[in-house]
Protein backbone atom coordinates (compact mmCIF):
# COMPACT_ATOMS: atom_id res chain seq x y z
CA UNK A 1 0.00 0.00 0.00
CA UNK A 2 1.55 3.25 -1.13
CA UNK A 3 1.84 5.62 1.78
CA UNK A 4 1.68 2.88 4.44
CA UNK A 5 4.65 4.31 6.34
CA UNK A 6 3.21 7.80 6.08
CA UNK A 7 -0.05 6.59 7.61
CA UNK A 8 1.85 5.13 10.56
CA UNK A 9 3.72 8.39 11.03
CA UNK A 10 0.43 10.31 11.24
CA UNK A 11 -0.44 8.25 14.30
CA UNK A 12 -3.77 7.55 15.91
CA UNK A 13 -5.66 10.27 14.05
CA UNK A 14 -5.70 8.05 10.93
CA UNK A 15 -7.37 5.15 12.74
CA UNK A 16 -11.00 6.07 11.86
CA UNK A 17 -10.17 6.32 8.15
CA UNK A 18 -8.11 3.11 8.17
CA UNK A 19 -10.86 1.21 10.00
CA UNK A 20 -13.52 2.51 7.61
CA UNK A 21 -11.53 1.34 4.58
CA UNK A 22 -10.74 -2.01 6.19
CA UNK A 23 -14.44 -2.61 6.86
CA UNK A 24 -15.45 -2.09 3.23
CA UNK A 25 -16.28 -5.33 1.39
CA UNK A 26 -14.88 -4.01 -1.89
CA UNK A 27 -11.43 -3.20 -0.50
CA UNK A 28 -8.81 -5.29 -2.31
CA UNK A 29 -6.91 -8.02 -0.41
CA UNK A 30 -3.56 -6.27 -0.85
CA UNK A 31 -4.96 -3.10 0.66
CA UNK A 32 -6.74 -4.93 3.50
CA UNK A 33 -3.54 -6.66 4.49
CA UNK A 34 -1.64 -3.36 4.45
CA UNK A 35 -4.35 -1.66 6.52
CA UNK A 36 -4.12 -4.45 9.10
CA UNK A 37 -0.37 -3.87 9.25
CA UNK A 38 -0.88 -0.12 9.69
CA UNK A 39 -3.14 -0.71 12.70
CA UNK A 40 -0.65 -3.16 14.16
CA UNK A 41 2.17 -0.68 13.63
CA UNK A 42 0.26 2.02 15.48
CA UNK A 43 -0.19 -0.30 18.50
CA UNK A 44 -3.16 1.72 19.69
CA UNK A 45 -5.84 -0.26 21.61
CA UNK A 46 -8.60 1.71 19.89
CA UNK A 47 -11.79 -0.34 20.30
CA UNK A 48 -12.89 0.20 16.70
CA UNK A 49 -9.48 -0.88 15.40
CA UNK A 50 -9.51 -4.00 17.57
CA UNK A 51 -13.05 -4.84 16.44
CA UNK A 52 -12.15 -4.40 12.77
CA UNK A 53 -9.06 -6.60 13.08
CA UNK A 54 -10.97 -9.22 15.04
CA UNK A 55 -13.59 -9.33 12.27
CA UNK A 56 -10.81 -10.07 9.77
CA UNK A 57 -9.71 -13.23 11.60
CA UNK A 58 -12.12 -15.11 9.38
CA UNK A 59 -10.92 -13.48 6.14
CA UNK A 60 -9.03 -16.10 4.13
CA UNK A 61 -8.27 -13.79 1.20
CA UNK A 62 -4.56 -13.82 0.51
CA UNK A 63 -1.98 -11.38 -0.64
CA UNK A 64 1.11 -13.44 0.13
CA UNK A 65 -0.09 -13.87 3.71
CA UNK A 66 -3.80 -14.16 4.45
CA UNK A 67 -5.73 -11.17 5.76
CA UNK A 68 -6.58 -13.28 8.81
CA UNK A 69 -2.90 -13.89 9.62
CA UNK A 70 -2.07 -10.20 9.18
CA UNK A 71 -4.97 -9.29 11.47
CA UNK A 72 -3.84 -11.78 14.12
CA UNK A 73 -0.29 -10.44 14.05
CA UNK A 74 -1.55 -6.88 14.46
CA UNK A 75 -3.84 -7.83 17.34
CA UNK A 76 -0.86 -9.31 19.15
CA UNK A 77 1.12 -6.13 18.49
CA UNK A 78 -1.70 -4.03 19.94
CA UNK A 79 -1.78 -6.28 23.00
CA UNK A 80 -5.51 -6.33 23.76
CA UNK A 81 -6.03 -9.71 25.41
CA UNK A 82 -9.79 -9.55 24.84
CA UNK A 83 -9.08 -11.18 21.46
CA UNK A 84 -7.40 -14.22 23.04
CA UNK A 85 -10.59 -16.37 23.05
CA UNK A 86 -11.11 -15.75 19.32
CA UNK A 87 -7.52 -16.77 18.56
CA UNK A 88 -7.85 -19.82 20.79
CA UNK A 89 -10.90 -20.90 18.78
CA UNK A 90 -8.79 -20.76 15.63
CA UNK A 91 -6.37 -23.26 17.17
CA UNK A 92 -9.27 -25.50 18.17
CA UNK A 93 -10.73 -25.45 14.65
CA UNK A 94 -10.63 -28.40 12.27
CA UNK A 95 -9.04 -26.31 9.53
CA UNK A 96 -6.22 -24.95 11.66
CA UNK A 97 -3.58 -26.25 9.22
CA UNK A 98 -5.16 -24.70 6.13
CA UNK A 99 -3.54 -21.34 6.95
CA UNK A 100 -0.23 -22.05 8.61
CA UNK A 101 0.71 -18.39 9.01
CA UNK A 102 -2.52 -17.86 10.93
CA UNK A 103 -1.78 -20.94 13.03
CA UNK A 104 1.64 -19.53 13.87
CA UNK A 105 0.29 -16.10 14.81
CA UNK A 106 -2.44 -17.69 16.97
CA UNK A 107 0.12 -19.85 18.76
CA UNK A 108 2.31 -16.83 19.35
CA UNK A 109 -0.71 -14.99 20.76
CA UNK A 110 -1.34 -17.77 23.28
CA UNK A 111 2.08 -17.11 24.77
CA UNK A 112 1.88 -13.32 24.67
CA UNK A 113 -1.54 -13.36 26.34
CA UNK A 114 -0.60 -16.23 28.70
CA UNK A 115 -3.61 -18.36 27.74
CA UNK A 116 -3.48 -21.36 30.09
CA UNK A 117 -6.42 -23.02 28.31
CA UNK A 118 -4.21 -23.41 25.22
CA UNK A 119 -1.59 -25.63 26.87
CA UNK A 120 -2.85 -28.95 25.50
CA UNK A 121 -3.09 -27.54 21.97
CA UNK A 122 0.42 -26.12 22.27
CA UNK A 123 1.80 -29.44 23.50
CA UNK A 124 0.34 -31.03 20.38
CA UNK A 125 1.80 -28.27 18.20
CA UNK A 126 5.28 -29.16 19.48
CA UNK A 127 5.14 -32.06 17.02
CA UNK A 128 4.49 -29.78 14.04
CA UNK A 129 7.91 -29.28 12.49
CA UNK A 130 6.62 -27.68 9.32
CA UNK A 131 7.16 -23.99 8.57
CA UNK A 132 4.44 -21.39 9.02
CA UNK A 133 4.10 -20.91 5.30
CA UNK A 134 1.79 -22.14 2.57
CA UNK A 135 4.58 -21.96 -0.01
CA UNK A 136 8.31 -22.58 -0.15
CA UNK A 137 9.35 -19.72 2.08
CA UNK A 138 12.74 -20.74 3.41
CA UNK A 139 12.64 -18.04 6.09
CA UNK A 140 9.26 -18.98 7.56
CA UNK A 141 9.29 -19.71 11.30
CA UNK A 142 8.75 -23.21 12.65
CA UNK A 143 5.37 -23.98 14.21
CA UNK A 144 6.96 -26.25 16.85
CA UNK A 145 9.40 -23.60 18.07
CA UNK A 146 6.56 -21.07 18.36
CA UNK A 147 4.66 -23.61 20.47
CA UNK A 148 7.70 -24.11 22.71
CA UNK A 149 8.10 -20.35 23.14
CA UNK A 150 4.42 -20.00 24.05
CA UNK A 151 4.55 -22.83 26.60
CA UNK A 152 7.53 -21.11 28.20
CA UNK A 153 5.73 -17.79 28.44
CA UNK A 154 2.69 -19.48 29.98
CA UNK A 155 5.06 -21.39 32.31
CA UNK A 156 3.08 -24.53 31.60
CA UNK A 157 4.09 -27.10 34.20
CA UNK A 158 2.26 -29.83 32.29
CA UNK A 159 4.62 -29.39 29.35
CA UNK A 160 7.91 -30.12 31.13
CA UNK A 161 8.26 -33.67 29.79
CA UNK A 162 7.19 -32.61 26.29
CA UNK A 163 9.77 -29.84 26.21
CA UNK A 164 12.46 -32.04 27.72
CA UNK A 165 11.85 -34.51 24.89
CA UNK A 166 12.76 -31.80 22.39
CA UNK A 167 16.06 -30.73 23.98
CA UNK A 168 18.07 -32.85 21.55
CA UNK A 169 16.02 -31.90 18.50
CA UNK A 170 18.29 -30.21 15.96
CA UNK A 171 15.49 -29.15 13.59
CA UNK A 172 16.37 -25.61 12.58
CA UNK A 173 13.99 -22.67 12.81
CA UNK A 174 14.96 -20.51 9.81
CA UNK A 175 13.39 -17.41 11.36
CA UNK A 176 15.60 -17.51 14.45
CA UNK A 177 18.57 -19.51 13.27
CA UNK A 178 18.18 -21.69 16.36
CA UNK A 179 17.24 -25.32 16.76
CA UNK A 180 13.97 -26.56 18.22
CA UNK A 181 16.10 -27.86 21.10
CA UNK A 182 17.23 -24.33 21.94
CA UNK A 183 13.65 -23.07 21.89
CA UNK A 184 12.66 -25.95 24.19
CA UNK A 185 15.54 -25.24 26.57
CA UNK A 186 14.60 -21.57 26.81
CA UNK A 187 10.99 -22.55 27.48
CA UNK A 188 12.04 -25.00 30.20
CA UNK A 189 14.16 -22.30 31.80
CA UNK A 190 11.02 -20.18 32.14
CA UNK A 191 8.81 -23.03 33.35
CA UNK A 192 11.34 -24.23 35.91
CA UNK A 193 12.66 -20.80 36.86
CA UNK A 194 11.84 -21.03 40.55
CA UNK A 195 13.04 -24.62 40.87
CA UNK A 196 16.33 -23.84 39.16
CA UNK A 197 17.30 -21.12 41.62
CA UNK A 198 19.89 -22.54 43.94
CA UNK A 199 18.82 -26.13 43.41
CA UNK A 200 20.67 -29.12 42.02
CA UNK A 201 19.42 -32.15 40.15
CA UNK A 202 19.50 -34.04 43.45
CA UNK A 203 17.23 -31.46 45.07
CA UNK A 204 14.82 -31.22 42.21
CA UNK A 205 14.65 -33.93 39.56
CA UNK A 206 12.74 -31.80 37.09
CA UNK A 207 15.28 -29.00 37.27
CA UNK A 208 17.89 -31.66 36.54
CA UNK A 209 16.49 -31.93 33.03
CA UNK A 210 18.22 -28.65 32.22
CA UNK A 211 21.19 -29.15 34.53
GROMACS .gro file of C-alpha atoms in nm:
model
  211
    1UNK     CA    1   0.000   0.000   0.000
    2UNK     CA    2   0.155   0.325  -0.113
    3UNK     CA    3   0.184   0.562   0.178
    4UNK     CA    4   0.168   0.288   0.444
    5UNK     CA    5   0.465   0.431   0.634
    6UNK     CA    6   0.321   0.780   0.608
    7UNK     CA    7  -0.005   0.659   0.761
    8UNK     CA    8   0.185   0.513   1.056
    9UNK     CA    9   0.372   0.839   1.103
   10UNK     CA   10   0.043   1.031   1.124
   11UNK     CA   11  -0.044   0.825   1.430
   12UNK     CA   12  -0.377   0.755   1.591
   13UNK     CA   13  -0.566   1.027   1.405
   14UNK     CA   14  -0.570   0.805   1.093
   15UNK     CA   15  -0.737   0.515   1.274
   16UNK     CA   16  -1.100   0.607   1.186
   17UNK     CA   17  -1.017   0.632   0.815
   18UNK     CA   18  -0.811   0.311   0.817
   19UNK     CA   19  -1.086   0.121   1.000
   20UNK     CA   20  -1.352   0.251   0.761
   21UNK     CA   21  -1.153   0.134   0.458
   22UNK     CA   22  -1.074  -0.201   0.619
   23UNK     CA   23  -1.444  -0.261   0.686
   24UNK     CA   24  -1.545  -0.209   0.323
   25UNK     CA   25  -1.628  -0.533   0.139
   26UNK     CA   26  -1.488  -0.401  -0.189
   27UNK     CA   27  -1.143  -0.320  -0.050
   28UNK     CA   28  -0.881  -0.529  -0.231
   29UNK     CA   29  -0.691  -0.802  -0.041
   30UNK     CA   30  -0.356  -0.627  -0.085
   31UNK     CA   31  -0.496  -0.310   0.066
   32UNK     CA   32  -0.674  -0.493   0.350
   33UNK     CA   33  -0.354  -0.666   0.449
   34UNK     CA   34  -0.164  -0.336   0.445
   35UNK     CA   35  -0.435  -0.166   0.652
   36UNK     CA   36  -0.412  -0.445   0.910
   37UNK     CA   37  -0.037  -0.387   0.925
   38UNK     CA   38  -0.088  -0.012   0.969
   39UNK     CA   39  -0.314  -0.071   1.270
   40UNK     CA   40  -0.065  -0.316   1.416
   41UNK     CA   41   0.217  -0.068   1.363
   42UNK     CA   42   0.026   0.202   1.548
   43UNK     CA   43  -0.019  -0.030   1.850
   44UNK     CA   44  -0.316   0.172   1.969
   45UNK     CA   45  -0.584  -0.026   2.161
   46UNK     CA   46  -0.860   0.171   1.989
   47UNK     CA   47  -1.179  -0.034   2.030
   48UNK     CA   48  -1.289   0.020   1.670
   49UNK     CA   49  -0.948  -0.088   1.540
   50UNK     CA   50  -0.951  -0.400   1.757
   51UNK     CA   51  -1.305  -0.484   1.644
   52UNK     CA   52  -1.215  -0.440   1.277
   53UNK     CA   53  -0.906  -0.660   1.308
   54UNK     CA   54  -1.097  -0.922   1.504
   55UNK     CA   55  -1.359  -0.933   1.227
   56UNK     CA   56  -1.081  -1.007   0.977
   57UNK     CA   57  -0.971  -1.323   1.160
   58UNK     CA   58  -1.212  -1.511   0.938
   59UNK     CA   59  -1.092  -1.348   0.614
   60UNK     CA   60  -0.903  -1.610   0.413
   61UNK     CA   61  -0.827  -1.379   0.120
   62UNK     CA   62  -0.456  -1.382   0.051
   63UNK     CA   63  -0.198  -1.138  -0.064
   64UNK     CA   64   0.111  -1.344   0.013
   65UNK     CA   65  -0.009  -1.387   0.371
   66UNK     CA   66  -0.380  -1.416   0.445
   67UNK     CA   67  -0.573  -1.117   0.576
   68UNK     CA   68  -0.658  -1.328   0.881
   69UNK     CA   69  -0.290  -1.389   0.962
   70UNK     CA   70  -0.207  -1.020   0.918
   71UNK     CA   71  -0.497  -0.929   1.147
   72UNK     CA   72  -0.384  -1.178   1.412
   73UNK     CA   73  -0.029  -1.044   1.405
   74UNK     CA   74  -0.155  -0.688   1.446
   75UNK     CA   75  -0.384  -0.783   1.734
   76UNK     CA   76  -0.086  -0.931   1.915
   77UNK     CA   77   0.112  -0.613   1.849
   78UNK     CA   78  -0.170  -0.403   1.994
   79UNK     CA   79  -0.178  -0.628   2.300
   80UNK     CA   80  -0.551  -0.633   2.376
   81UNK     CA   81  -0.603  -0.971   2.541
   82UNK     CA   82  -0.979  -0.955   2.484
   83UNK     CA   83  -0.908  -1.118   2.146
   84UNK     CA   84  -0.740  -1.422   2.304
   85UNK     CA   85  -1.059  -1.637   2.305
   86UNK     CA   86  -1.111  -1.575   1.932
   87UNK     CA   87  -0.752  -1.677   1.856
   88UNK     CA   88  -0.785  -1.982   2.079
   89UNK     CA   89  -1.090  -2.090   1.878
   90UNK     CA   90  -0.879  -2.076   1.563
   91UNK     CA   91  -0.637  -2.326   1.717
   92UNK     CA   92  -0.927  -2.550   1.817
   93UNK     CA   93  -1.073  -2.545   1.465
   94UNK     CA   94  -1.063  -2.840   1.227
   95UNK     CA   95  -0.904  -2.631   0.953
   96UNK     CA   96  -0.622  -2.495   1.166
   97UNK     CA   97  -0.358  -2.625   0.922
   98UNK     CA   98  -0.516  -2.470   0.613
   99UNK     CA   99  -0.354  -2.134   0.695
  100UNK     CA  100  -0.023  -2.205   0.861
  101UNK     CA  101   0.071  -1.839   0.901
  102UNK     CA  102  -0.252  -1.786   1.093
  103UNK     CA  103  -0.178  -2.094   1.303
  104UNK     CA  104   0.164  -1.953   1.387
  105UNK     CA  105   0.029  -1.610   1.481
  106UNK     CA  106  -0.244  -1.769   1.697
  107UNK     CA  107   0.012  -1.985   1.876
  108UNK     CA  108   0.231  -1.683   1.935
  109UNK     CA  109  -0.071  -1.499   2.076
  110UNK     CA  110  -0.134  -1.777   2.328
  111UNK     CA  111   0.208  -1.711   2.477
  112UNK     CA  112   0.188  -1.332   2.467
  113UNK     CA  113  -0.154  -1.336   2.634
  114UNK     CA  114  -0.060  -1.623   2.870
  115UNK     CA  115  -0.361  -1.836   2.774
  116UNK     CA  116  -0.348  -2.136   3.009
  117UNK     CA  117  -0.642  -2.302   2.831
  118UNK     CA  118  -0.421  -2.341   2.522
  119UNK     CA  119  -0.159  -2.563   2.687
  120UNK     CA  120  -0.285  -2.895   2.550
  121UNK     CA  121  -0.309  -2.754   2.197
  122UNK     CA  122   0.042  -2.612   2.227
  123UNK     CA  123   0.180  -2.944   2.350
  124UNK     CA  124   0.034  -3.103   2.038
  125UNK     CA  125   0.180  -2.827   1.820
  126UNK     CA  126   0.528  -2.916   1.948
  127UNK     CA  127   0.514  -3.206   1.702
  128UNK     CA  128   0.449  -2.978   1.404
  129UNK     CA  129   0.791  -2.928   1.249
  130UNK     CA  130   0.662  -2.768   0.932
  131UNK     CA  131   0.716  -2.399   0.857
  132UNK     CA  132   0.444  -2.139   0.902
  133UNK     CA  133   0.410  -2.091   0.530
  134UNK     CA  134   0.179  -2.214   0.257
  135UNK     CA  135   0.458  -2.196  -0.001
  136UNK     CA  136   0.831  -2.258  -0.015
  137UNK     CA  137   0.935  -1.972   0.208
  138UNK     CA  138   1.274  -2.074   0.341
  139UNK     CA  139   1.264  -1.804   0.609
  140UNK     CA  140   0.926  -1.898   0.756
  141UNK     CA  141   0.929  -1.971   1.130
  142UNK     CA  142   0.875  -2.321   1.265
  143UNK     CA  143   0.537  -2.398   1.421
  144UNK     CA  144   0.696  -2.625   1.685
  145UNK     CA  145   0.940  -2.360   1.807
  146UNK     CA  146   0.656  -2.107   1.836
  147UNK     CA  147   0.466  -2.361   2.047
  148UNK     CA  148   0.770  -2.411   2.271
  149UNK     CA  149   0.810  -2.035   2.314
  150UNK     CA  150   0.442  -2.000   2.405
  151UNK     CA  151   0.455  -2.283   2.660
  152UNK     CA  152   0.753  -2.111   2.820
  153UNK     CA  153   0.573  -1.779   2.844
  154UNK     CA  154   0.269  -1.948   2.998
  155UNK     CA  155   0.506  -2.139   3.231
  156UNK     CA  156   0.308  -2.453   3.160
  157UNK     CA  157   0.409  -2.710   3.420
  158UNK     CA  158   0.226  -2.983   3.229
  159UNK     CA  159   0.462  -2.939   2.935
  160UNK     CA  160   0.791  -3.012   3.113
  161UNK     CA  161   0.826  -3.367   2.979
  162UNK     CA  162   0.719  -3.261   2.629
  163UNK     CA  163   0.977  -2.984   2.621
  164UNK     CA  164   1.246  -3.204   2.772
  165UNK     CA  165   1.185  -3.451   2.489
  166UNK     CA  166   1.276  -3.180   2.239
  167UNK     CA  167   1.606  -3.073   2.398
  168UNK     CA  168   1.807  -3.285   2.155
  169UNK     CA  169   1.602  -3.190   1.850
  170UNK     CA  170   1.829  -3.021   1.596
  171UNK     CA  171   1.549  -2.915   1.359
  172UNK     CA  172   1.637  -2.561   1.258
  173UNK     CA  173   1.399  -2.267   1.281
  174UNK     CA  174   1.496  -2.051   0.981
  175UNK     CA  175   1.339  -1.741   1.136
  176UNK     CA  176   1.560  -1.751   1.445
  177UNK     CA  177   1.857  -1.951   1.327
  178UNK     CA  178   1.818  -2.169   1.636
  179UNK     CA  179   1.724  -2.532   1.676
  180UNK     CA  180   1.397  -2.656   1.822
  181UNK     CA  181   1.610  -2.786   2.110
  182UNK     CA  182   1.723  -2.433   2.194
  183UNK     CA  183   1.365  -2.307   2.189
  184UNK     CA  184   1.266  -2.595   2.419
  185UNK     CA  185   1.554  -2.524   2.657
  186UNK     CA  186   1.460  -2.157   2.681
  187UNK     CA  187   1.099  -2.255   2.748
  188UNK     CA  188   1.204  -2.500   3.020
  189UNK     CA  189   1.416  -2.230   3.180
  190UNK     CA  190   1.102  -2.018   3.214
  191UNK     CA  191   0.881  -2.303   3.335
  192UNK     CA  192   1.134  -2.423   3.591
  193UNK     CA  193   1.266  -2.080   3.686
  194UNK     CA  194   1.184  -2.103   4.055
  195UNK     CA  195   1.304  -2.462   4.087
  196UNK     CA  196   1.633  -2.384   3.916
  197UNK     CA  197   1.730  -2.112   4.162
  198UNK     CA  198   1.989  -2.254   4.394
  199UNK     CA  199   1.882  -2.613   4.341
  200UNK     CA  200   2.067  -2.912   4.202
  201UNK     CA  201   1.942  -3.215   4.015
  202UNK     CA  202   1.950  -3.404   4.345
  203UNK     CA  203   1.723  -3.146   4.507
  204UNK     CA  204   1.482  -3.122   4.221
  205UNK     CA  205   1.465  -3.393   3.956
  206UNK     CA  206   1.274  -3.180   3.709
  207UNK     CA  207   1.528  -2.900   3.727
  208UNK     CA  208   1.789  -3.166   3.654
  209UNK     CA  209   1.649  -3.193   3.303
  210UNK     CA  210   1.822  -2.865   3.222
  211UNK     CA  211   2.119  -2.915   3.453
   0.00000   0.00000   0.00000
